[in-house]
PDB file of C-alpha atoms in Angstrom:
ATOM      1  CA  UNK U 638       0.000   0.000   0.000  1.00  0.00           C
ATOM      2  CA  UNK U 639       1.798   3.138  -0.701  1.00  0.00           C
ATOM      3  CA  UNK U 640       1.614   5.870   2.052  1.00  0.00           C
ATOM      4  CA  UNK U 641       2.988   9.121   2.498  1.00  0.00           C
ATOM      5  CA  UNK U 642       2.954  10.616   5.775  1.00  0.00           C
ATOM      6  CA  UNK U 643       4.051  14.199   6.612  1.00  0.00           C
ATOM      7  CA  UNK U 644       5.484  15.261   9.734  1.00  0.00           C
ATOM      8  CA  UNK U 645       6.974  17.894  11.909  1.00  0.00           C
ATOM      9  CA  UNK U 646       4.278  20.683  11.221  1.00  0.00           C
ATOM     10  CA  UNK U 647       4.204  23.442  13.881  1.00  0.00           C
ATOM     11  CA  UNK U 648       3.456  26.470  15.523  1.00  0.00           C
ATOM     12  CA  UNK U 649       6.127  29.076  14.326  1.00  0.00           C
ATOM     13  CA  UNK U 650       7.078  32.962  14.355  1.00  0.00           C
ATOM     14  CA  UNK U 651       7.122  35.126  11.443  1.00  0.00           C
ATOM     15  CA  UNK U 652      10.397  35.039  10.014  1.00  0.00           C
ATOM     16  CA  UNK U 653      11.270  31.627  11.302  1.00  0.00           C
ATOM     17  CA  UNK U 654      12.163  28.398   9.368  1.00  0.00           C
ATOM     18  CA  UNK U 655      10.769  25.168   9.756  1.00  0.00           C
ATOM     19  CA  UNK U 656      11.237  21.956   8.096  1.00  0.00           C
ATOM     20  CA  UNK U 657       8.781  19.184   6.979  1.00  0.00           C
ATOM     21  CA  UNK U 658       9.051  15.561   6.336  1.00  0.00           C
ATOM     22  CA  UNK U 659       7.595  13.047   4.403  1.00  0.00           C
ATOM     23  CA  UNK U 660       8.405   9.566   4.498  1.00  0.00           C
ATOM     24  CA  UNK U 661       7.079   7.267   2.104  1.00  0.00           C
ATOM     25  CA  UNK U 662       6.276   3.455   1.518  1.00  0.00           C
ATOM     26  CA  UNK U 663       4.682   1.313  -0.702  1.00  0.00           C
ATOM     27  CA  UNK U 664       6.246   2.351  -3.577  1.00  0.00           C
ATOM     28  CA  UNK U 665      10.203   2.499  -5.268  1.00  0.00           C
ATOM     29  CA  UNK U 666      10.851   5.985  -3.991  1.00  0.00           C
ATOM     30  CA  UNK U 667      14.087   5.782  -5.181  1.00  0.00           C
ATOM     31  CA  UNK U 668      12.880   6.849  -8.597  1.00  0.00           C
ATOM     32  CA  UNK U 669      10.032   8.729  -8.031  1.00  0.00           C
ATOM     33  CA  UNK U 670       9.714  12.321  -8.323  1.00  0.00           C
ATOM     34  CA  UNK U 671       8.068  13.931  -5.436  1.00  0.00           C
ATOM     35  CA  UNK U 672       6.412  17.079  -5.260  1.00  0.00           C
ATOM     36  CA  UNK U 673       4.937  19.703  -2.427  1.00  0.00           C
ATOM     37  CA  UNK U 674       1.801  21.394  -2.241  1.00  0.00           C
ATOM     38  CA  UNK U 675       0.064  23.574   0.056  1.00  0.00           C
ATOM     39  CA  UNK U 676      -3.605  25.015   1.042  1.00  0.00           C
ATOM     40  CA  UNK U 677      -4.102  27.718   2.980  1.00  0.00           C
ATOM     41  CA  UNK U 678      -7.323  27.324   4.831  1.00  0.00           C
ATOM     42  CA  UNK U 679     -10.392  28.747   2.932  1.00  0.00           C
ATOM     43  CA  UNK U 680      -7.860  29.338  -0.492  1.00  0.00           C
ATOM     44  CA  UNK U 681      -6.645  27.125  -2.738  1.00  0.00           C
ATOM     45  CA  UNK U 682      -3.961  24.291  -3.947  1.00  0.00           C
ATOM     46  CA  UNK U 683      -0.406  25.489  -4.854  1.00  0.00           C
ATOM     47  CA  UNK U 684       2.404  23.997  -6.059  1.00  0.00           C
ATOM     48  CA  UNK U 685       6.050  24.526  -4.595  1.00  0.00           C
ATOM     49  CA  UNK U 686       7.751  22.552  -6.044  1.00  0.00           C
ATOM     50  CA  UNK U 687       9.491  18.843  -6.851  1.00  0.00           C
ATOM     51  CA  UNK U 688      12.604  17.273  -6.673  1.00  0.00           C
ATOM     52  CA  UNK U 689      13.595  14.210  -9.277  1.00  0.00           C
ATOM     53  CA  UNK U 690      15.867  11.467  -9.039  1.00  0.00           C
ATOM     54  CA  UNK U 691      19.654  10.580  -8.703  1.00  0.00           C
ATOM     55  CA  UNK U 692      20.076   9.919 -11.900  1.00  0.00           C
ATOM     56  CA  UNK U 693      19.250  12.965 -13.566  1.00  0.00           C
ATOM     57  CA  UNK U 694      21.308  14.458 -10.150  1.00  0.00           C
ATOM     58  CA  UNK U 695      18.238  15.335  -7.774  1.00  0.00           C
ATOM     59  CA  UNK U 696      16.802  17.980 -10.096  1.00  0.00           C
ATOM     60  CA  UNK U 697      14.788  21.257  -8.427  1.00  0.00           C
ATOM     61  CA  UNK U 698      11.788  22.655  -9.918  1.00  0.00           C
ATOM     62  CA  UNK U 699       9.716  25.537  -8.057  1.00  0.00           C
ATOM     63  CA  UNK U 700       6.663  27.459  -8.457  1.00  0.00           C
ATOM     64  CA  UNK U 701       7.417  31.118  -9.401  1.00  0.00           C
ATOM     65  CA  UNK U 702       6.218  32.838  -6.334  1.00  0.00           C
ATOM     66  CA  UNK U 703       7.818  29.703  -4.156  1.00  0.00           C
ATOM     67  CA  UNK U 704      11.372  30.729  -4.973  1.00  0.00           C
ATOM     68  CA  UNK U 705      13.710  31.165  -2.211  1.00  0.00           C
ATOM     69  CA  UNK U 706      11.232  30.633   0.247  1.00  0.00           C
ATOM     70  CA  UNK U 707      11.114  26.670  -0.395  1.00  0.00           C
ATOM     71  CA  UNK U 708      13.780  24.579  -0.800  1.00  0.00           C
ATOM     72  CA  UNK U 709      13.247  20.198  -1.482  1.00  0.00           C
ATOM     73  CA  UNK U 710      15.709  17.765  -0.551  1.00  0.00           C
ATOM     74  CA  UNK U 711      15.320  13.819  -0.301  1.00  0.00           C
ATOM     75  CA  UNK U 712      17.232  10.804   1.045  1.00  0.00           C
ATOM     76  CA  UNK U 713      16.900   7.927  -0.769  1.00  0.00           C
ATOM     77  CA  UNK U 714      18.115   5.934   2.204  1.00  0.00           C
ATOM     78  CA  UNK U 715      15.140   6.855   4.444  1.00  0.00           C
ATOM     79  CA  UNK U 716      12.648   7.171   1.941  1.00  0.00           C
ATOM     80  CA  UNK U 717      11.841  10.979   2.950  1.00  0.00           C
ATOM     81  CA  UNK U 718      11.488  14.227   1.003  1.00  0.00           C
ATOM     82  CA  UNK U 719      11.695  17.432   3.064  1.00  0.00           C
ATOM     83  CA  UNK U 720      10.485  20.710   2.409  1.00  0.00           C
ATOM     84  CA  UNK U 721      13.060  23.735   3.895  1.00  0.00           C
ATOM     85  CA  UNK U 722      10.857  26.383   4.362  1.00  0.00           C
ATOM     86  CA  UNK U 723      12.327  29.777   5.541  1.00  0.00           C
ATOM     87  CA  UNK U 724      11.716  33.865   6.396  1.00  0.00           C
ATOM     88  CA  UNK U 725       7.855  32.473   7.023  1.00  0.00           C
ATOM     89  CA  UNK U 726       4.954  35.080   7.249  1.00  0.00           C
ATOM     90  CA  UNK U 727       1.304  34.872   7.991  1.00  0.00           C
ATOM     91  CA  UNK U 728       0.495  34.082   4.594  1.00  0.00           C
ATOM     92  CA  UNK U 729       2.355  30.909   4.790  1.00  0.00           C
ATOM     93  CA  UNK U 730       0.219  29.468   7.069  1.00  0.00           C
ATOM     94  CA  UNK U 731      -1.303  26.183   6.022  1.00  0.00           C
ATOM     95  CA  UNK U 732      -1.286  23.063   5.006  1.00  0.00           C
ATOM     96  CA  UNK U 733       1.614  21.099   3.773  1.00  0.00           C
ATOM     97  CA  UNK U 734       1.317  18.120   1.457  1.00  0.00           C
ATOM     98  CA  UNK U 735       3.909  15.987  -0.340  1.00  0.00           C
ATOM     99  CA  UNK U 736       2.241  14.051  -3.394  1.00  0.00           C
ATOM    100  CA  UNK U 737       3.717  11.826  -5.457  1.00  0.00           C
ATOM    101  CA  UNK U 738       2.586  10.061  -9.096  1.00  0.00           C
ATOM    102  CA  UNK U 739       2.825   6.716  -9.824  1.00  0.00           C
ATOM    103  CA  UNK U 740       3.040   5.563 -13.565  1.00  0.00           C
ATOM    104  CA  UNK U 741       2.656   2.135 -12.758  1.00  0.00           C
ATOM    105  CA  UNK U 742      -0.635   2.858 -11.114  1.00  0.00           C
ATOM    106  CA  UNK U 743      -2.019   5.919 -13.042  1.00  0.00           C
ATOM    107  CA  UNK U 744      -2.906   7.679 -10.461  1.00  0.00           C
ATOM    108  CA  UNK U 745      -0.873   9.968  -7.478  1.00  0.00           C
ATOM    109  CA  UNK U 746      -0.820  10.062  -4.036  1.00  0.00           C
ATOM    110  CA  UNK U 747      -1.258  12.257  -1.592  1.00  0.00           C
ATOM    111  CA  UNK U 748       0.134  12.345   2.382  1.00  0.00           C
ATOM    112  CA  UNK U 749      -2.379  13.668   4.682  1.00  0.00           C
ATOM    113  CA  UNK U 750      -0.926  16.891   5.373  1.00  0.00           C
ATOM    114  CA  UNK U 751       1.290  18.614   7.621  1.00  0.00           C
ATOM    115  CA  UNK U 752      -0.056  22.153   9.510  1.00  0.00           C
ATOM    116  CA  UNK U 753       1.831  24.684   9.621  1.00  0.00           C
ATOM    117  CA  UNK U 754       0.887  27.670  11.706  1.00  0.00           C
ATOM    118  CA  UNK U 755       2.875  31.080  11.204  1.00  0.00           C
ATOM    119  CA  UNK U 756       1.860  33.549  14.128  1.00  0.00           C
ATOM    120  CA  UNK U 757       3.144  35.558  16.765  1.00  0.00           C
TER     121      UNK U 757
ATOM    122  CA  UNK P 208       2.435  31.943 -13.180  1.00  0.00           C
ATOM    123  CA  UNK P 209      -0.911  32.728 -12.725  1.00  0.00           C
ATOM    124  CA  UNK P 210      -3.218  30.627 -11.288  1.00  0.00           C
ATOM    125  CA  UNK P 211      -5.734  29.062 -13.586  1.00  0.00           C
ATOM    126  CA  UNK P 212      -8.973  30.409 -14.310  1.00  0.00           C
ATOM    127  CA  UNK P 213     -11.872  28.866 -12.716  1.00  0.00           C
ATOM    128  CA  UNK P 214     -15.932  29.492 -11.991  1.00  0.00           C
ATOM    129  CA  UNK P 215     -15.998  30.172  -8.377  1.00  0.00           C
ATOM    130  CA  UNK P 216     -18.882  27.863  -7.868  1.00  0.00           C
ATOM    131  CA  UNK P 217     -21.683  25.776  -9.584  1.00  0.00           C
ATOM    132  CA  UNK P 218     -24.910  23.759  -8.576  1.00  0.00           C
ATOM    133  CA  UNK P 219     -27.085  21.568  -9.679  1.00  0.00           C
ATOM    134  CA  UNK P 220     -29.678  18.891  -8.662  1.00  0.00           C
ATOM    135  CA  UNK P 221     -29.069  15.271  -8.294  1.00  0.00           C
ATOM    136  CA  UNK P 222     -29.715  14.024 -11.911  1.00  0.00           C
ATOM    137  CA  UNK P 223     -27.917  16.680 -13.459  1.00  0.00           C
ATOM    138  CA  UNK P 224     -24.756  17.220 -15.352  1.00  0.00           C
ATOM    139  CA  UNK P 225     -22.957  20.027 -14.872  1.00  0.00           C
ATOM    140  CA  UNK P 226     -19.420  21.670 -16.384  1.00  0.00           C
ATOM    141  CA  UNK P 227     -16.728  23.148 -14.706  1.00  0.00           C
ATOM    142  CA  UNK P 228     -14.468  24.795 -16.882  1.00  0.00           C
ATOM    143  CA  UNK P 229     -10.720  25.701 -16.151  1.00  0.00           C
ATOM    144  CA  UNK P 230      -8.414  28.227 -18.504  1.00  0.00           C
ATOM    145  CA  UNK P 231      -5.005  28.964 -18.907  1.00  0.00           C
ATOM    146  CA  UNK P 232      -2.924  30.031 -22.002  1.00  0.00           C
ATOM    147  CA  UNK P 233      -0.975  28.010 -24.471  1.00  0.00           C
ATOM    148  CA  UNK P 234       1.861  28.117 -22.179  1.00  0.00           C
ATOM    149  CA  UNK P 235      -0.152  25.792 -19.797  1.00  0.00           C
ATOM    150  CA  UNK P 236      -3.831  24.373 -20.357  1.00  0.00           C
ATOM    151  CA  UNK P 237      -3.179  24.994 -24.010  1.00  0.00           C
ATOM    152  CA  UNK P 238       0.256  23.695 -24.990  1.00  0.00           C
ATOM    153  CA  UNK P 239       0.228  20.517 -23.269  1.00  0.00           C
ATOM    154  CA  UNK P 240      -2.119  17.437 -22.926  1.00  0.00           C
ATOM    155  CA  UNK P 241      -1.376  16.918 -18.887  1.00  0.00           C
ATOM    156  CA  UNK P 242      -4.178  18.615 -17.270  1.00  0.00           C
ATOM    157  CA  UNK P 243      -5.885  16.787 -14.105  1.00  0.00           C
ATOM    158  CA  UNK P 244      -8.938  17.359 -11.868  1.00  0.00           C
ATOM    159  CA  UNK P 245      -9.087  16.999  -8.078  1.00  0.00           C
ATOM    160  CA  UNK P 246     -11.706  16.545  -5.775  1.00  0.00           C
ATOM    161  CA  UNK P 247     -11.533  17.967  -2.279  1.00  0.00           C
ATOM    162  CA  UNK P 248     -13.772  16.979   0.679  1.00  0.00           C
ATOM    163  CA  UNK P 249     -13.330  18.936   3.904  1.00  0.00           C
ATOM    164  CA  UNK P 250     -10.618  17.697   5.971  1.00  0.00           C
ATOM    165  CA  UNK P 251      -9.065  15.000   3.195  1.00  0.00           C
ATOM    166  CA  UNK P 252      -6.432  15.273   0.779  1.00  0.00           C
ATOM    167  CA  UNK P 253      -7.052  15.502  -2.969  1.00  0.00           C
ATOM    168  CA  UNK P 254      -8.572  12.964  -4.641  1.00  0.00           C
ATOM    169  CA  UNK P 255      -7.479  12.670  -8.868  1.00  0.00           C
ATOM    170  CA  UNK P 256     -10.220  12.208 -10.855  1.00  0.00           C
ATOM    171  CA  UNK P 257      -9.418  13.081 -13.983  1.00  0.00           C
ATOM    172  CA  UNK P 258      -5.727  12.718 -15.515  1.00  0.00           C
ATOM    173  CA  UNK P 259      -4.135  13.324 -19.170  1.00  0.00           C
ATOM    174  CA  UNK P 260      -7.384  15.666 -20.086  1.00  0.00           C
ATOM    175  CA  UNK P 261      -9.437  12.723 -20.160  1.00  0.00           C
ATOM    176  CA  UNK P 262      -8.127   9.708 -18.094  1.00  0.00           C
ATOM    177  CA  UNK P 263      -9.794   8.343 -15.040  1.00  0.00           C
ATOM    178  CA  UNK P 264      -7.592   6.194 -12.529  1.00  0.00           C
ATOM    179  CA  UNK P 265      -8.870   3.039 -11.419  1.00  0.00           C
ATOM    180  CA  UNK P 266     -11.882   3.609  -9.550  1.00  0.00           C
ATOM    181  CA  UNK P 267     -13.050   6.485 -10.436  1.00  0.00           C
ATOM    182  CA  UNK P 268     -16.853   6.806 -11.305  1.00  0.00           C
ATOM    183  CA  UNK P 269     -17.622   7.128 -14.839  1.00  0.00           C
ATOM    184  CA  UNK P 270     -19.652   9.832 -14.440  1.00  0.00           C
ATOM    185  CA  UNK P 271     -16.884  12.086 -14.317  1.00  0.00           C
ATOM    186  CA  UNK P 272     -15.021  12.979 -17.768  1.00  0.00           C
ATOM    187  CA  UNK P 273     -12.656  15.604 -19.397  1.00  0.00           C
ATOM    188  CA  UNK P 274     -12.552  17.855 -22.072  1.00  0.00           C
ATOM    189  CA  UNK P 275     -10.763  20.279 -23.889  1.00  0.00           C
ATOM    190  CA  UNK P 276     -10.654  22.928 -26.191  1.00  0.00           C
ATOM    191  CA  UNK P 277      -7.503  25.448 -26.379  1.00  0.00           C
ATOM    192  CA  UNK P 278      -6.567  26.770 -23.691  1.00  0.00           C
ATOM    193  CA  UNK P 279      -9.840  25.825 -21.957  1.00  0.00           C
ATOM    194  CA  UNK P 280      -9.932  22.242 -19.795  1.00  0.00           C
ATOM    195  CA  UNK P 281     -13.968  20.966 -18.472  1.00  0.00           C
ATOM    196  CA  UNK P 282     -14.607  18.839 -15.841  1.00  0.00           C
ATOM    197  CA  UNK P 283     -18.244  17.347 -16.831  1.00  0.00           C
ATOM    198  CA  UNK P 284     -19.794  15.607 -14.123  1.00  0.00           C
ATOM    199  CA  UNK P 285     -23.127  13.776 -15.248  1.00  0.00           C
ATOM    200  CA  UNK P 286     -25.369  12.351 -12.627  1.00  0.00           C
ATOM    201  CA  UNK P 287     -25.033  14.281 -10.171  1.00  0.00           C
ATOM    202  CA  UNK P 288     -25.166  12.721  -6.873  1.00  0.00           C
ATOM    203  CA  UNK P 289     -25.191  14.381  -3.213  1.00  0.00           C
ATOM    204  CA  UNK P 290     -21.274  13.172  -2.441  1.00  0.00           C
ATOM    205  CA  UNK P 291     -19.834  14.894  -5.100  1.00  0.00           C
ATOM    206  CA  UNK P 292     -20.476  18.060  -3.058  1.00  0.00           C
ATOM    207  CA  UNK P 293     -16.490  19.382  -3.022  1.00  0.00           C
ATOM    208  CA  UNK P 294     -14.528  21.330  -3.996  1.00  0.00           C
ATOM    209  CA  UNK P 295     -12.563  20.732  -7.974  1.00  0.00           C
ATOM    210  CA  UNK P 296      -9.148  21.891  -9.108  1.00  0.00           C
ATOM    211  CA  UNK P 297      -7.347  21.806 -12.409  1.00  0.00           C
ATOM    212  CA  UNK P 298      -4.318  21.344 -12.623  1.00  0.00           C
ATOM    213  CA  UNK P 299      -1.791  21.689 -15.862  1.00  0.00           C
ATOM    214  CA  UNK P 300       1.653  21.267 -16.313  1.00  0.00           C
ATOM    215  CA  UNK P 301       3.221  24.511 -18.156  1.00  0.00           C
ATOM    216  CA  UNK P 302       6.136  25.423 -20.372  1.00  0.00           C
ATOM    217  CA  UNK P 303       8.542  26.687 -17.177  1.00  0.00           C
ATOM    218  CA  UNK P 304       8.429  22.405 -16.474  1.00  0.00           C
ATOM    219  CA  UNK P 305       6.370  23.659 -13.347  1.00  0.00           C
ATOM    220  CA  UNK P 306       2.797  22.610 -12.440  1.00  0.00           C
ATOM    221  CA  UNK P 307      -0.053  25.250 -11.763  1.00  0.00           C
ATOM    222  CA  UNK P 308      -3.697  24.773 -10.194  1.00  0.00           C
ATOM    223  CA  UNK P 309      -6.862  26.608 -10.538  1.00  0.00           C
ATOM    224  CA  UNK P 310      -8.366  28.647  -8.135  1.00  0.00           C
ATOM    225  CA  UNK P 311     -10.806  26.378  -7.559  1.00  0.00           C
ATOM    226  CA  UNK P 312     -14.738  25.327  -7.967  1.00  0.00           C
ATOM    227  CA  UNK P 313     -17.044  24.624  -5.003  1.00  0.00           C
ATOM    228  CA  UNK P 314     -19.982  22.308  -6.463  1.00  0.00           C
ATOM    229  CA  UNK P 315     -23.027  22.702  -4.631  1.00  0.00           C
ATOM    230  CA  UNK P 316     -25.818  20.013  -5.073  1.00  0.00           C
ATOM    231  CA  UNK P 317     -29.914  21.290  -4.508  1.00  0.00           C
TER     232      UNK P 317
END
């Protein structure tokens, strides 16, 4: 069964950083490309951002507005994806899912979602 | 990249078919044949219904289907039943090799 599960969501201050997890299972990680996306609550989905595979040398790719705000890292060993997320305001409040689409399958998966609260 | 255009919200009775519609430009929606459709239920993660334009994964109802014309994706649900009150996003993959969504469309059924 695959499963992604996001974790280390938190309470944090404007201008802080914070950093998310997802580990995964069920499925070869190892070359799967795995993506972020958020929802604020009441608005709607975005995309940050994914990160490929070794092979092609852990490629980047971010959403225009996401840029140095974001960044994506994985290890392979552990099966995880994190999402660096830095400077945070209000307006990042939400949240946090890592998805990830599965050729084999047809069809992507989604974590259920880590909450991030920015506040003071 | 802008968000993608969509109807703030529909309705329609049980019985019905209704069309949510979803535009970009040719640089998104328009240039590329990888548009998708989520469902969202309060409190769950996205569901994909609708993949490739017109692909359904395995187990998705029939009753939902894709569409498109230019720059313009559709989301046609026919039948409309009481639990596909959600909300729907597009979704399209765009010419900077990012991915953008819609702004979404809360379905309302009478």
């Amino acid at each position: 069964e695959v499963q992604l599960v996001e974790s280390g969501g938190d309470l944090v201050q404007p201008g802080g950083s914070l950093k998310l997890s997802c580990s995964a299972s069920g499925f070869t990680f190892t070359v799967s490309t795995m993506h972020w996306v958020r929802q604020a609550s009441g608005k709607g989905l975005e995309w940050i951002g994914q990160i490929g595979i070794k092979t092609n040398n852990y490629p980047t790719i971010y959403g225009a507005s996401m840029k140095g705000k974001f960044t994506i890292s994985r290890d392979d060993s552990r099966n995880t994806v994190y999402l660096h997320m830095n400077s945070l305001k209000t307006d990042d409040t939400a949240r946090y899912y890592c998805k990830v689409w599965l050729g084999e399958l047809a069809s992507d998966y989604w974590g259920q979602g880590a909450l991030v609260t920015v506040s003071s | 990249q802008s968000a993608l255009t969509q109807t703030a919200s529909v309705s329609g009775s049980p019985g019905q078919s209704i069309t949510i519609s979803c535009t970009g430009s040719s640089s998104d929606v328009g240039g590329y044949n990888s548009v998708s459709w989520y469902q969202l239920h309060p409190d769950k993660a996205p569901k994909l219904i609708i993949y490739d334009v017109t692909k359904r994964p395995s187990g998705v109802s029939n009753h939902f289907s894709g569409s498109k014309s230019g720059n313009t994706a559709s989301l046609t649900i026919s039948g409309l039943q009481a639990e596909d009150e959600a909300d729907y996003y597009c979704c399209s993959y765009t010419s900077s090799s990012t991915w953008v969504f819609g702004g979404g469309t809360k379905l309302t059924v009478l």
